[in-house]
Amino acid sequence: MSLDIKENTEVKDKILEAATSLFWQYGTRSVTMDEIAKEIAVSKKTIYQYFKDKNEIVCRVMERKHDKQMKEMRELESNADNAIEALLNVSDFMAETFAKVNPSLLFDTKKYHPEAWELHQNRRDQIIESIKGNLRWGIQDGLYREDLPLEYLAVLRIEQVELAFDGQKFSSDQYELVKVQLAFLDHFIRGLVTLKGFQLLETYKNRKHHD
């Protein structure tokens, strides 16, 4: 890699990192190109050398964030001893992630950045397959009920996650995003487990409480 290409890549990465930080704090609508430029002490003109407009930045930010999160979740799943532990590990990771996210982020993306939202929607298939894999694992080990409709439940789980971001139903003035997400997950997993799975779930919860 030549020095110029490396330097260009570094500048582009800095722009995307700054934009990610601002979008996660304030949503996308209120963040301007000037504010992104100010965040890394470059001119707005410099940003336009790398990105056509703010919409392209939103698209690239969502792409990178999704890829990074999927990689981290796969690692958590691969290090788990069973499907329930994997689901709880991912849930802890999501709680930590959501604690840093402005609840308006998903709404802003859907309303003002349709291309980025389409990218988000297209990548749902990866998440659906991941959830279905967890469900099959749990059924195989006798931790989840055998009669679970995998496709429906995988879609339901994604809808739950996105529903918590709906400011009209769960206003940030009244509800904490992380608590809503954890309540949804608890409800979801309790509908999956057998008696054996429930006992294991309680063991993990008690262990976490004592830790």
mmCIF file with all atom_site columns, C-alpha atoms in Angstrom:
data_model
loop_
_atom_site.group_PDB
_atom_site.id
_atom_site.type_symbol
_atom_site.label_atom_id
_atom_site.label_alt_id
_atom_site.label_comp_id
_atom_site.label_asym_id
_atom_site.label_entity_id
_atom_site.label_seq_id
_atom_site.pdbx_PDB_ins_code
_atom_site.Cartn_x
_atom_site.Cartn_y
_atom_site.Cartn_z
_atom_site.occupancy
_atom_site.B_iso_or_equiv
_atom_site.pdbx_formal_charge
_atom_site.auth_seq_id
_atom_site.auth_comp_id
_atom_site.auth_asym_id
_atom_site.auth_atom_id
_atom_site.pdbx_PDB_model_num
ATOM 1   C CA . MET A 1 1   ? 0.000   0.000   0.000  1.00 0.00 ? 1   MET A CA 1
ATOM 2   C CA . SER A 1 2   ? 1.458   3.349   -1.020 1.00 0.00 ? 2   SER A CA 1
ATOM 3   C CA . LEU A 1 3   ? 1.830   6.181   1.496  1.00 0.00 ? 3   LEU A CA 1
ATOM 4   C CA . ASP A 1 4   ? -0.887  8.273   -0.219 1.00 0.00 ? 4   ASP A CA 1
ATOM 5   C CA . ILE A 1 5   ? -3.390  5.404   -0.199 1.00 0.00 ? 5   ILE A CA 1
ATOM 6   C CA . LYS A 1 6   ? -2.626  4.650   3.460  1.00 0.00 ? 6   LYS A CA 1
ATOM 7   C CA . GLU A 1 7   ? -3.053  8.291   4.398  1.00 0.00 ? 7   GLU A CA 1
ATOM 8   C CA . ASN A 1 8   ? -6.338  8.522   2.469  1.00 0.00 ? 8   ASN A CA 1
ATOM 9   C CA . THR A 1 9   ? -7.621  5.386   4.186  1.00 0.00 ? 9   THR A CA 1
ATOM 10  C CA . GLU A 1 10  ? -6.707  6.776   7.597  1.00 0.00 ? 10  GLU A CA 1
ATOM 11  C CA . VAL A 1 11  ? -8.506  10.069  6.921  1.00 0.00 ? 11  VAL A CA 1
ATOM 12  C CA . LYS A 1 12  ? -11.573 8.230   5.659  1.00 0.00 ? 12  LYS A CA 1
ATOM 13  C CA . ASP A 1 13  ? -11.590 6.001   8.750  1.00 0.00 ? 13  ASP A CA 1
ATOM 14  C CA . LYS A 1 14  ? -11.310 9.039   11.031 1.00 0.00 ? 14  LYS A CA 1
ATOM 15  C CA . ILE A 1 15  ? -14.277 10.664  9.318  1.00 0.00 ? 15  ILE A CA 1
ATOM 16  C CA . LEU A 1 16  ? -16.381 7.525   9.735  1.00 0.00 ? 16  LEU A CA 1
ATOM 17  C CA . GLU A 1 17  ? -15.325 7.087   13.361 1.00 0.00 ? 17  GLU A CA 1
ATOM 18  C CA . ALA A 1 18  ? -16.222 10.711  14.145 1.00 0.00 ? 18  ALA A CA 1
ATOM 19  C CA . ALA A 1 19  ? -19.565 10.374  12.361 1.00 0.00 ? 19  ALA A CA 1
ATOM 20  C CA . THR A 1 20  ? -20.314 7.130   14.224 1.00 0.00 ? 20  THR A CA 1
ATOM 21  C CA . SER A 1 21  ? -19.632 8.764   17.571 1.00 0.00 ? 21  SER A CA 1
ATOM 22  C CA . LEU A 1 22  ? -21.870 11.750  16.769 1.00 0.00 ? 22  LEU A CA 1
ATOM 23  C CA . PHE A 1 23  ? -24.692 9.685   15.249 1.00 0.00 ? 23  PHE A CA 1
ATOM 24  C CA . TRP A 1 24  ? -24.710 7.355   18.249 1.00 0.00 ? 24  TRP A CA 1
ATOM 25  C CA . GLN A 1 25  ? -24.944 10.316  20.645 1.00 0.00 ? 25  GLN A CA 1
ATOM 26  C CA . TYR A 1 26  ? -27.422 12.518  18.785 1.00 0.00 ? 26  TYR A CA 1
ATOM 27  C CA . GLY A 1 27  ? -29.028 10.472  16.000 1.00 0.00 ? 27  GLY A CA 1
ATOM 28  C CA . THR A 1 28  ? -28.339 11.323  12.358 1.00 0.00 ? 28  THR A CA 1
ATOM 29  C CA . ARG A 1 29  ? -30.798 14.144  11.713 1.00 0.00 ? 29  ARG A CA 1
ATOM 30  C CA . SER A 1 30  ? -29.236 16.769  13.988 1.00 0.00 ? 30  SER A CA 1
ATOM 31  C CA . VAL A 1 31  ? -25.606 16.072  13.070 1.00 0.00 ? 31  VAL A CA 1
ATOM 32  C CA . THR A 1 32  ? -24.237 18.309  10.301 1.00 0.00 ? 32  THR A CA 1
ATOM 33  C CA . MET A 1 33  ? -21.246 17.892  8.015  1.00 0.00 ? 33  MET A CA 1
ATOM 34  C CA . ASP A 1 34  ? -19.698 20.907  9.773  1.00 0.00 ? 34  ASP A CA 1
ATOM 35  C CA . GLU A 1 35  ? -19.917 19.115  13.120 1.00 0.00 ? 35  GLU A CA 1
ATOM 36  C CA . ILE A 1 36  ? -18.307 15.967  11.706 1.00 0.00 ? 36  ILE A CA 1
ATOM 37  C CA . ALA A 1 37  ? -15.488 18.098  10.271 1.00 0.00 ? 37  ALA A CA 1
ATOM 38  C CA . LYS A 1 38  ? -15.044 19.924  13.568 1.00 0.00 ? 38  LYS A CA 1
ATOM 39  C CA . GLU A 1 39  ? -14.878 16.630  15.472 1.00 0.00 ? 39  GLU A CA 1
ATOM 40  C CA . ILE A 1 40  ? -11.633 15.663  13.711 1.00 0.00 ? 40  ILE A CA 1
ATOM 41  C CA . ALA A 1 41  ? -10.354 19.164  12.975 1.00 0.00 ? 41  ALA A CA 1
ATOM 42  C CA . VAL A 1 42  ? -10.593 19.051  9.176  1.00 0.00 ? 42  VAL A CA 1
ATOM 43  C CA . SER A 1 43  ? -12.441 21.248  6.721  1.00 0.00 ? 43  SER A CA 1
ATOM 44  C CA . LYS A 1 44  ? -15.843 20.285  5.361  1.00 0.00 ? 44  LYS A CA 1
ATOM 45  C CA . LYS A 1 45  ? -14.225 20.369  1.924  1.00 0.00 ? 45  LYS A CA 1
ATOM 46  C CA . THR A 1 46  ? -11.923 17.537  3.026  1.00 0.00 ? 46  THR A CA 1
ATOM 47  C CA . ILE A 1 47  ? -14.909 15.371  3.929  1.00 0.00 ? 47  ILE A CA 1
ATOM 48  C CA . TYR A 1 48  ? -16.450 15.953  0.500  1.00 0.00 ? 48  TYR A CA 1
ATOM 49  C CA . GLN A 1 49  ? -13.250 14.624  -1.071 1.00 0.00 ? 49  GLN A CA 1
ATOM 50  C CA . TYR A 1 50  ? -14.087 11.230  0.413  1.00 0.00 ? 50  TYR A CA 1
ATOM 51  C CA . PHE A 1 51  ? -17.881 11.190  0.593  1.00 0.00 ? 51  PHE A CA 1
ATOM 52  C CA . LYS A 1 52  ? -20.510 12.511  -1.780 1.00 0.00 ? 52  LYS A CA 1
ATOM 53  C CA . ASP A 1 53  ? -22.866 13.637  0.987  1.00 0.00 ? 53  ASP A CA 1
ATOM 54  C CA . LYS A 1 54  ? -24.072 12.918  4.486  1.00 0.00 ? 54  LYS A CA 1
ATOM 55  C CA . ASN A 1 55  ? -26.294 10.111  3.247  1.00 0.00 ? 55  ASN A CA 1
ATOM 56  C CA . GLU A 1 56  ? -23.260 8.208   1.985  1.00 0.00 ? 56  GLU A CA 1
ATOM 57  C CA . ILE A 1 57  ? -21.579 8.661   5.374  1.00 0.00 ? 57  ILE A CA 1
ATOM 58  C CA . VAL A 1 58  ? -24.661 7.276   7.132  1.00 0.00 ? 58  VAL A CA 1
ATOM 59  C CA . CYS A 1 59  ? -24.637 4.263   4.781  1.00 0.00 ? 59  CYS A CA 1
ATOM 60  C CA . ARG A 1 60  ? -20.966 3.518   5.391  1.00 0.00 ? 60  ARG A CA 1
ATOM 61  C CA . VAL A 1 61  ? -21.309 4.007   9.151  1.00 0.00 ? 61  VAL A CA 1
ATOM 62  C CA . MET A 1 62  ? -24.239 1.576   9.327  1.00 0.00 ? 62  MET A CA 1
ATOM 63  C CA . GLU A 1 63  ? -22.382 -0.947  7.174  1.00 0.00 ? 63  GLU A CA 1
ATOM 64  C CA . ARG A 1 64  ? -19.236 -0.871  9.294  1.00 0.00 ? 64  ARG A CA 1
ATOM 65  C CA . LYS A 1 65  ? -21.128 -0.973  12.568 1.00 0.00 ? 65  LYS A CA 1
ATOM 66  C CA . HIS A 1 66  ? -23.250 -3.916  11.461 1.00 0.00 ? 66  HIS A CA 1
ATOM 67  C CA . ASP A 1 67  ? -20.215 -5.909  10.274 1.00 0.00 ? 67  ASP A CA 1
ATOM 68  C CA . LYS A 1 68  ? -18.333 -5.214  13.500 1.00 0.00 ? 68  LYS A CA 1
ATOM 69  C CA . GLN A 1 69  ? -21.283 -6.156  15.694 1.00 0.00 ? 69  GLN A CA 1
ATOM 70  C CA . MET A 1 70  ? -21.939 -9.381  13.757 1.00 0.00 ? 70  MET A CA 1
ATOM 71  C CA . LYS A 1 71  ? -18.285 -10.381 14.150 1.00 0.00 ? 71  LYS A CA 1
ATOM 72  C CA . GLU A 1 72  ? -18.347 -9.699  17.897 1.00 0.00 ? 72  GLU A CA 1
ATOM 73  C CA . MET A 1 73  ? -21.631 -11.574 18.369 1.00 0.00 ? 73  MET A CA 1
ATOM 74  C CA . ARG A 1 74  ? -20.319 -14.615 16.473 1.00 0.00 ? 74  ARG A CA 1
ATOM 75  C CA . GLU A 1 75  ? -17.278 -14.666 18.748 1.00 0.00 ? 75  GLU A CA 1
ATOM 76  C CA . LEU A 1 76  ? -19.502 -14.534 21.823 1.00 0.00 ? 76  LEU A CA 1
ATOM 77  C CA . GLU A 1 77  ? -21.630 -17.376 20.481 1.00 0.00 ? 77  GLU A CA 1
ATOM 78  C CA . SER A 1 78  ? -18.621 -19.527 19.600 1.00 0.00 ? 78  SER A CA 1
ATOM 79  C CA . ASN A 1 79  ? -17.234 -19.144 23.143 1.00 0.00 ? 79  ASN A CA 1
ATOM 80  C CA . ALA A 1 80  ? -20.498 -20.173 24.803 1.00 0.00 ? 80  ALA A CA 1
ATOM 81  C CA . ASP A 1 81  ? -21.142 -23.677 26.177 1.00 0.00 ? 81  ASP A CA 1
ATOM 82  C CA . ASN A 1 82  ? -24.783 -23.766 25.137 1.00 0.00 ? 82  ASN A CA 1
ATOM 83  C CA . ALA A 1 83  ? -27.522 -21.818 23.346 1.00 0.00 ? 83  ALA A CA 1
ATOM 84  C CA . ILE A 1 84  ? -28.810 -20.087 26.481 1.00 0.00 ? 84  ILE A CA 1
ATOM 85  C CA . GLU A 1 85  ? -25.360 -18.877 27.487 1.00 0.00 ? 85  GLU A CA 1
ATOM 86  C CA . ALA A 1 86  ? -24.827 -17.639 23.915 1.00 0.00 ? 86  ALA A CA 1
ATOM 87  C CA . LEU A 1 87  ? -28.117 -15.727 23.986 1.00 0.00 ? 87  LEU A CA 1
ATOM 88  C CA . LEU A 1 88  ? -27.289 -14.164 27.348 1.00 0.00 ? 88  LEU A CA 1
ATOM 89  C CA . ASN A 1 89  ? -23.775 -13.227 26.221 1.00 0.00 ? 89  ASN A CA 1
ATOM 90  C CA . VAL A 1 90  ? -25.170 -11.537 23.142 1.00 0.00 ? 90  VAL A CA 1
ATOM 91  C CA . SER A 1 91  ? -27.782 -9.829  25.295 1.00 0.00 ? 91  SER A CA 1
ATOM 92  C CA . ASP A 1 92  ? -25.075 -8.378  27.576 1.00 0.00 ? 92  ASP A CA 1
ATOM 93  C CA . PHE A 1 93  ? -23.201 -7.164  24.508 1.00 0.00 ? 93  PHE A CA 1
ATOM 94  C CA . MET A 1 94  ? -26.369 -5.572  23.095 1.00 0.00 ? 94  MET A CA 1
ATOM 95  C CA . ALA A 1 95  ? -27.162 -3.911  26.420 1.00 0.00 ? 95  ALA A CA 1
ATOM 96  C CA . GLU A 1 96  ? -23.693 -2.379  26.483 1.00 0.00 ? 96  GLU A CA 1
ATOM 97  C CA . THR A 1 97  ? -24.130 -1.241  22.870 1.00 0.00 ? 97  THR A CA 1
ATOM 98  C CA . PHE A 1 98  ? -27.615 0.194   23.356 1.00 0.00 ? 98  PHE A CA 1
ATOM 99  C CA . ALA A 1 99  ? -26.498 2.106   26.444 1.00 0.00 ? 99  ALA A CA 1
ATOM 100 C CA . LYS A 1 100 ? -24.415 4.261   24.080 1.00 0.00 ? 100 LYS A CA 1
ATOM 101 C CA . VAL A 1 101 ? -27.082 4.729   21.385 1.00 0.00 ? 101 VAL A CA 1
ATOM 102 C CA . ASN A 1 102 ? -29.503 7.619   21.047 1.00 0.00 ? 102 ASN A CA 1
ATOM 103 C CA . PRO A 1 103 ? -32.963 6.024   20.683 1.00 0.00 ? 103 PRO A CA 1
ATOM 104 C CA . SER A 1 104 ? -33.720 8.280   17.691 1.00 0.00 ? 104 SER A CA 1
ATOM 105 C CA . LEU A 1 105 ? -30.919 6.721   15.606 1.00 0.00 ? 105 LEU A CA 1
ATOM 106 C CA . LEU A 1 106 ? -33.039 3.987   14.027 1.00 0.00 ? 106 LEU A CA 1
ATOM 107 C CA . PHE A 1 107 ? -35.981 6.325   13.427 1.00 0.00 ? 107 PHE A CA 1
ATOM 108 C CA . ASP A 1 108 ? -33.735 8.968   11.844 1.00 0.00 ? 108 ASP A CA 1
ATOM 109 C CA . THR A 1 109 ? -32.147 6.384   9.572  1.00 0.00 ? 109 THR A CA 1
ATOM 110 C CA . LYS A 1 110 ? -35.505 5.008   8.462  1.00 0.00 ? 110 LYS A CA 1
ATOM 111 C CA . LYS A 1 111 ? -37.069 8.418   7.800  1.00 0.00 ? 111 LYS A CA 1
ATOM 112 C CA . TYR A 1 112 ? -34.192 10.478  6.415  1.00 0.00 ? 112 TYR A CA 1
ATOM 113 C CA . HIS A 1 113 ? -31.749 7.961   4.937  1.00 0.00 ? 113 HIS A CA 1
ATOM 114 C CA . PRO A 1 114 ? -33.668 5.358   2.919  1.00 0.00 ? 114 PRO A CA 1
ATOM 115 C CA . GLU A 1 115 ? -30.524 3.921   1.320  1.00 0.00 ? 115 GLU A CA 1
ATOM 116 C CA . ALA A 1 116 ? -28.956 3.284   4.709  1.00 0.00 ? 116 ALA A CA 1
ATOM 117 C CA . TRP A 1 117 ? -32.233 1.834   5.957  1.00 0.00 ? 117 TRP A CA 1
ATOM 118 C CA . GLU A 1 118 ? -32.377 -0.508  2.959  1.00 0.00 ? 118 GLU A CA 1
ATOM 119 C CA . LEU A 1 119 ? -28.856 -1.695  3.771  1.00 0.00 ? 119 LEU A CA 1
ATOM 120 C CA . HIS A 1 120 ? -29.991 -2.299  7.340  1.00 0.00 ? 120 HIS A CA 1
ATOM 121 C CA . GLN A 1 121 ? -33.014 -4.266  6.148  1.00 0.00 ? 121 GLN A CA 1
ATOM 122 C CA . ASN A 1 122 ? -30.990 -6.334  3.674  1.00 0.00 ? 122 ASN A CA 1
ATOM 123 C CA . ARG A 1 123 ? -28.678 -7.479  6.449  1.00 0.00 ? 123 ARG A CA 1
ATOM 124 C CA . ARG A 1 124 ? -31.537 -8.748  8.551  1.00 0.00 ? 124 ARG A CA 1
ATOM 125 C CA . ASP A 1 125 ? -31.160 -12.115 6.811  1.00 0.00 ? 125 ASP A CA 1
ATOM 126 C CA . GLN A 1 126 ? -27.780 -12.618 8.501  1.00 0.00 ? 126 GLN A CA 1
ATOM 127 C CA . ILE A 1 127 ? -29.307 -11.909 11.888 1.00 0.00 ? 127 ILE A CA 1
ATOM 128 C CA . ILE A 1 128 ? -32.298 -14.153 11.199 1.00 0.00 ? 128 ILE A CA 1
ATOM 129 C CA . GLU A 1 129 ? -29.995 -17.049 10.313 1.00 0.00 ? 129 GLU A CA 1
ATOM 130 C CA . SER A 1 130 ? -27.959 -16.431 13.460 1.00 0.00 ? 130 SER A CA 1
ATOM 131 C CA . ILE A 1 131 ? -31.089 -16.525 15.629 1.00 0.00 ? 131 ILE A CA 1
ATOM 132 C CA . LYS A 1 132 ? -32.347 -19.675 13.905 1.00 0.00 ? 132 LYS A CA 1
ATOM 133 C CA . GLY A 1 133 ? -28.955 -21.280 14.503 1.00 0.00 ? 133 GLY A CA 1
ATOM 134 C CA . ASN A 1 134 ? -29.278 -20.530 18.210 1.00 0.00 ? 134 ASN A CA 1
ATOM 135 C CA . LEU A 1 135 ? -32.792 -21.979 18.267 1.00 0.00 ? 135 LEU A CA 1
ATOM 136 C CA . ARG A 1 136 ? -31.664 -25.204 16.568 1.00 0.00 ? 136 ARG A CA 1
ATOM 137 C CA . TRP A 1 137 ? -28.762 -25.495 19.018 1.00 0.00 ? 137 TRP A CA 1
ATOM 138 C CA . GLY A 1 138 ? -31.068 -25.095 22.000 1.00 0.00 ? 138 GLY A CA 1
ATOM 139 C CA . ILE A 1 139 ? -33.555 -27.652 20.651 1.00 0.00 ? 139 ILE A CA 1
ATOM 140 C CA . GLN A 1 140 ? -30.773 -30.158 19.989 1.00 0.00 ? 140 GLN A CA 1
ATOM 141 C CA . ASP A 1 141 ? -29.553 -29.885 23.594 1.00 0.00 ? 141 ASP A CA 1
ATOM 142 C CA . GLY A 1 142 ? -33.054 -30.131 25.042 1.00 0.00 ? 142 GLY A CA 1
ATOM 143 C CA . LEU A 1 143 ? -32.938 -26.555 26.366 1.00 0.00 ? 143 LEU A CA 1
ATOM 144 C CA . TYR A 1 144 ? -35.600 -25.197 23.989 1.00 0.00 ? 144 TYR A CA 1
ATOM 145 C CA . ARG A 1 145 ? -38.951 -26.717 23.105 1.00 0.00 ? 145 ARG A CA 1
ATOM 146 C CA . GLU A 1 146 ? -38.967 -28.967 20.036 1.00 0.00 ? 146 GLU A CA 1
ATOM 147 C CA . ASP A 1 147 ? -42.090 -27.419 18.496 1.00 0.00 ? 147 ASP A CA 1
ATOM 148 C CA . LEU A 1 148 ? -40.696 -23.901 18.036 1.00 0.00 ? 148 LEU A CA 1
ATOM 149 C CA . PRO A 1 149 ? -41.524 -22.208 14.683 1.00 0.00 ? 149 PRO A CA 1
ATOM 150 C CA . LEU A 1 150 ? -37.969 -21.049 13.928 1.00 0.00 ? 150 LEU A CA 1
ATOM 151 C CA . GLU A 1 151 ? -38.686 -18.624 11.085 1.00 0.00 ? 151 GLU A CA 1
ATOM 152 C CA . TYR A 1 152 ? -41.450 -16.789 12.938 1.00 0.00 ? 152 TYR A CA 1
ATOM 153 C CA . LEU A 1 153 ? -39.492 -16.487 16.151 1.00 0.00 ? 153 LEU A CA 1
ATOM 154 C CA . ALA A 1 154 ? -36.342 -15.251 14.421 1.00 0.00 ? 154 ALA A CA 1
ATOM 155 C CA . VAL A 1 155 ? -38.326 -12.479 12.729 1.00 0.00 ? 155 VAL A CA 1
ATOM 156 C CA . LEU A 1 156 ? -40.136 -11.722 15.988 1.00 0.00 ? 156 LEU A CA 1
ATOM 157 C CA . ARG A 1 157 ? -36.827 -11.276 17.806 1.00 0.00 ? 157 ARG A CA 1
ATOM 158 C CA . ILE A 1 158 ? -35.600 -8.710  15.265 1.00 0.00 ? 158 ILE A CA 1
ATOM 159 C CA . GLU A 1 159 ? -38.926 -6.865  15.435 1.00 0.00 ? 159 GLU A CA 1
ATOM 160 C CA . GLN A 1 160 ? -38.639 -6.719  19.218 1.00 0.00 ? 160 GLN A CA 1
ATOM 161 C CA . VAL A 1 161 ? -35.217 -5.098  19.006 1.00 0.00 ? 161 VAL A CA 1
ATOM 162 C CA . GLU A 1 162 ? -36.426 -2.500  16.497 1.00 0.00 ? 162 GLU A CA 1
ATOM 163 C CA . LEU A 1 163 ? -39.690 -1.871  18.367 1.00 0.00 ? 163 LEU A CA 1
ATOM 164 C CA . ALA A 1 164 ? -37.765 -0.680  21.425 1.00 0.00 ? 164 ALA A CA 1
ATOM 165 C CA . PHE A 1 165 ? -36.320 2.128   19.279 1.00 0.00 ? 165 PHE A CA 1
ATOM 166 C CA . ASP A 1 166 ? -39.813 3.388   18.352 1.00 0.00 ? 166 ASP A CA 1
ATOM 167 C CA . GLY A 1 167 ? -40.030 6.718   20.161 1.00 0.00 ? 167 GLY A CA 1
ATOM 168 C CA . GLN A 1 168 ? -43.804 6.917   19.731 1.00 0.00 ? 168 GLN A CA 1
ATOM 169 C CA . LYS A 1 169 ? -44.327 3.675   21.646 1.00 0.00 ? 169 LYS A CA 1
ATOM 170 C CA . PHE A 1 170 ? -41.357 3.895   24.006 1.00 0.00 ? 170 PHE A CA 1
ATOM 171 C CA . SER A 1 171 ? -40.558 7.537   24.580 1.00 0.00 ? 171 SER A CA 1
ATOM 172 C CA . SER A 1 172 ? -37.037 8.106   25.895 1.00 0.00 ? 172 SER A CA 1
ATOM 173 C CA . ASP A 1 173 ? -38.592 10.420  28.520 1.00 0.00 ? 173 ASP A CA 1
ATOM 174 C CA . GLN A 1 174 ? -40.455 7.489   30.034 1.00 0.00 ? 174 GLN A CA 1
ATOM 175 C CA . TYR A 1 175 ? -38.473 4.396   29.091 1.00 0.00 ? 175 TYR A CA 1
ATOM 176 C CA . GLU A 1 176 ? -34.820 3.410   29.169 1.00 0.00 ? 176 GLU A CA 1
ATOM 177 C CA . LEU A 1 177 ? -33.841 1.713   25.918 1.00 0.00 ? 177 LEU A CA 1
ATOM 178 C CA . VAL A 1 178 ? -31.644 -0.889  27.615 1.00 0.00 ? 178 VAL A CA 1
ATOM 179 C CA . LYS A 1 179 ? -34.349 -1.874  30.112 1.00 0.00 ? 179 LYS A CA 1
ATOM 180 C CA . VAL A 1 180 ? -36.938 -2.249  27.341 1.00 0.00 ? 180 VAL A CA 1
ATOM 181 C CA . GLN A 1 181 ? -34.562 -4.408  25.304 1.00 0.00 ? 181 GLN A CA 1
ATOM 182 C CA . LEU A 1 182 ? -33.723 -6.642  28.277 1.00 0.00 ? 182 LEU A CA 1
ATOM 183 C CA . ALA A 1 183 ? -37.413 -7.025  29.160 1.00 0.00 ? 183 ALA A CA 1
ATOM 184 C CA . PHE A 1 184 ? -38.175 -8.086  25.594 1.00 0.00 ? 184 PHE A CA 1
ATOM 185 C CA . LEU A 1 185 ? -35.323 -10.601 25.610 1.00 0.00 ? 185 LEU A CA 1
ATOM 186 C CA . ASP A 1 186 ? -36.376 -12.070 28.965 1.00 0.00 ? 186 ASP A CA 1
ATOM 187 C CA . HIS A 1 187 ? -39.915 -12.504 27.661 1.00 0.00 ? 187 HIS A CA 1
ATOM 188 C CA . PHE A 1 188 ? -38.599 -14.040 24.436 1.00 0.00 ? 188 PHE A CA 1
ATOM 189 C CA . ILE A 1 189 ? -36.260 -16.571 26.035 1.00 0.00 ? 189 ILE A CA 1
ATOM 190 C CA . ARG A 1 190 ? -38.820 -17.703 28.623 1.00 0.00 ? 190 ARG A CA 1
ATOM 191 C CA . GLY A 1 191 ? -41.088 -18.652 25.730 1.00 0.00 ? 191 GLY A CA 1
ATOM 192 C CA . LEU A 1 192 ? -38.363 -20.885 24.300 1.00 0.00 ? 192 LEU A CA 1
ATOM 193 C CA . VAL A 1 193 ? -37.114 -22.938 27.211 1.00 0.00 ? 193 VAL A CA 1
ATOM 194 C CA . THR A 1 194 ? -37.952 -26.393 28.475 1.00 0.00 ? 194 THR A CA 1
ATOM 195 C CA . LEU A 1 195 ? -37.833 -27.114 32.212 1.00 0.00 ? 195 LEU A CA 1
ATOM 196 C CA . LYS A 1 196 ? -34.169 -28.063 31.795 1.00 0.00 ? 196 LYS A CA 1
ATOM 197 C CA . GLY A 1 197 ? -33.545 -24.813 29.936 1.00 0.00 ? 197 GLY A CA 1
ATOM 198 C CA . PHE A 1 198 ? -35.417 -22.764 32.541 1.00 0.00 ? 198 PHE A CA 1
ATOM 199 C CA . GLN A 1 199 ? -33.324 -24.237 35.347 1.00 0.00 ? 199 GLN A CA 1
ATOM 200 C CA . LEU A 1 200 ? -30.135 -23.426 33.453 1.00 0.00 ? 200 LEU A CA 1
ATOM 201 C CA . LEU A 1 201 ? -31.384 -19.910 32.729 1.00 0.00 ? 201 LEU A CA 1
ATOM 202 C CA . GLU A 1 202 ? -32.048 -19.328 36.435 1.00 0.00 ? 202 GLU A CA 1
ATOM 203 C CA . THR A 1 203 ? -28.577 -20.655 37.279 1.00 0.00 ? 203 THR A CA 1
ATOM 204 C CA . TYR A 1 204 ? -26.973 -18.117 34.971 1.00 0.00 ? 204 TYR A CA 1
ATOM 205 C CA . LYS A 1 205 ? -29.145 -15.307 36.339 1.00 0.00 ? 205 LYS A CA 1
ATOM 206 C CA . ASN A 1 206 ? -28.367 -16.182 39.956 1.00 0.00 ? 206 ASN A CA 1
ATOM 207 C CA . ARG A 1 207 ? -24.667 -16.394 39.168 1.00 0.00 ? 207 ARG A CA 1
ATOM 208 C CA . LYS A 1 208 ? -24.743 -12.981 37.496 1.00 0.00 ? 208 LYS A CA 1
ATOM 209 C CA . HIS A 1 209 ? -26.703 -11.499 40.416 1.00 0.00 ? 209 HIS A CA 1
ATOM 210 C CA . HIS A 1 210 ? -24.123 -12.754 42.932 1.00 0.00 ? 210 HIS A CA 1
ATOM 211 C CA . ASP A 1 211 ? -21.233 -11.571 40.752 1.00 0.00 ? 211 ASP A CA 1
#
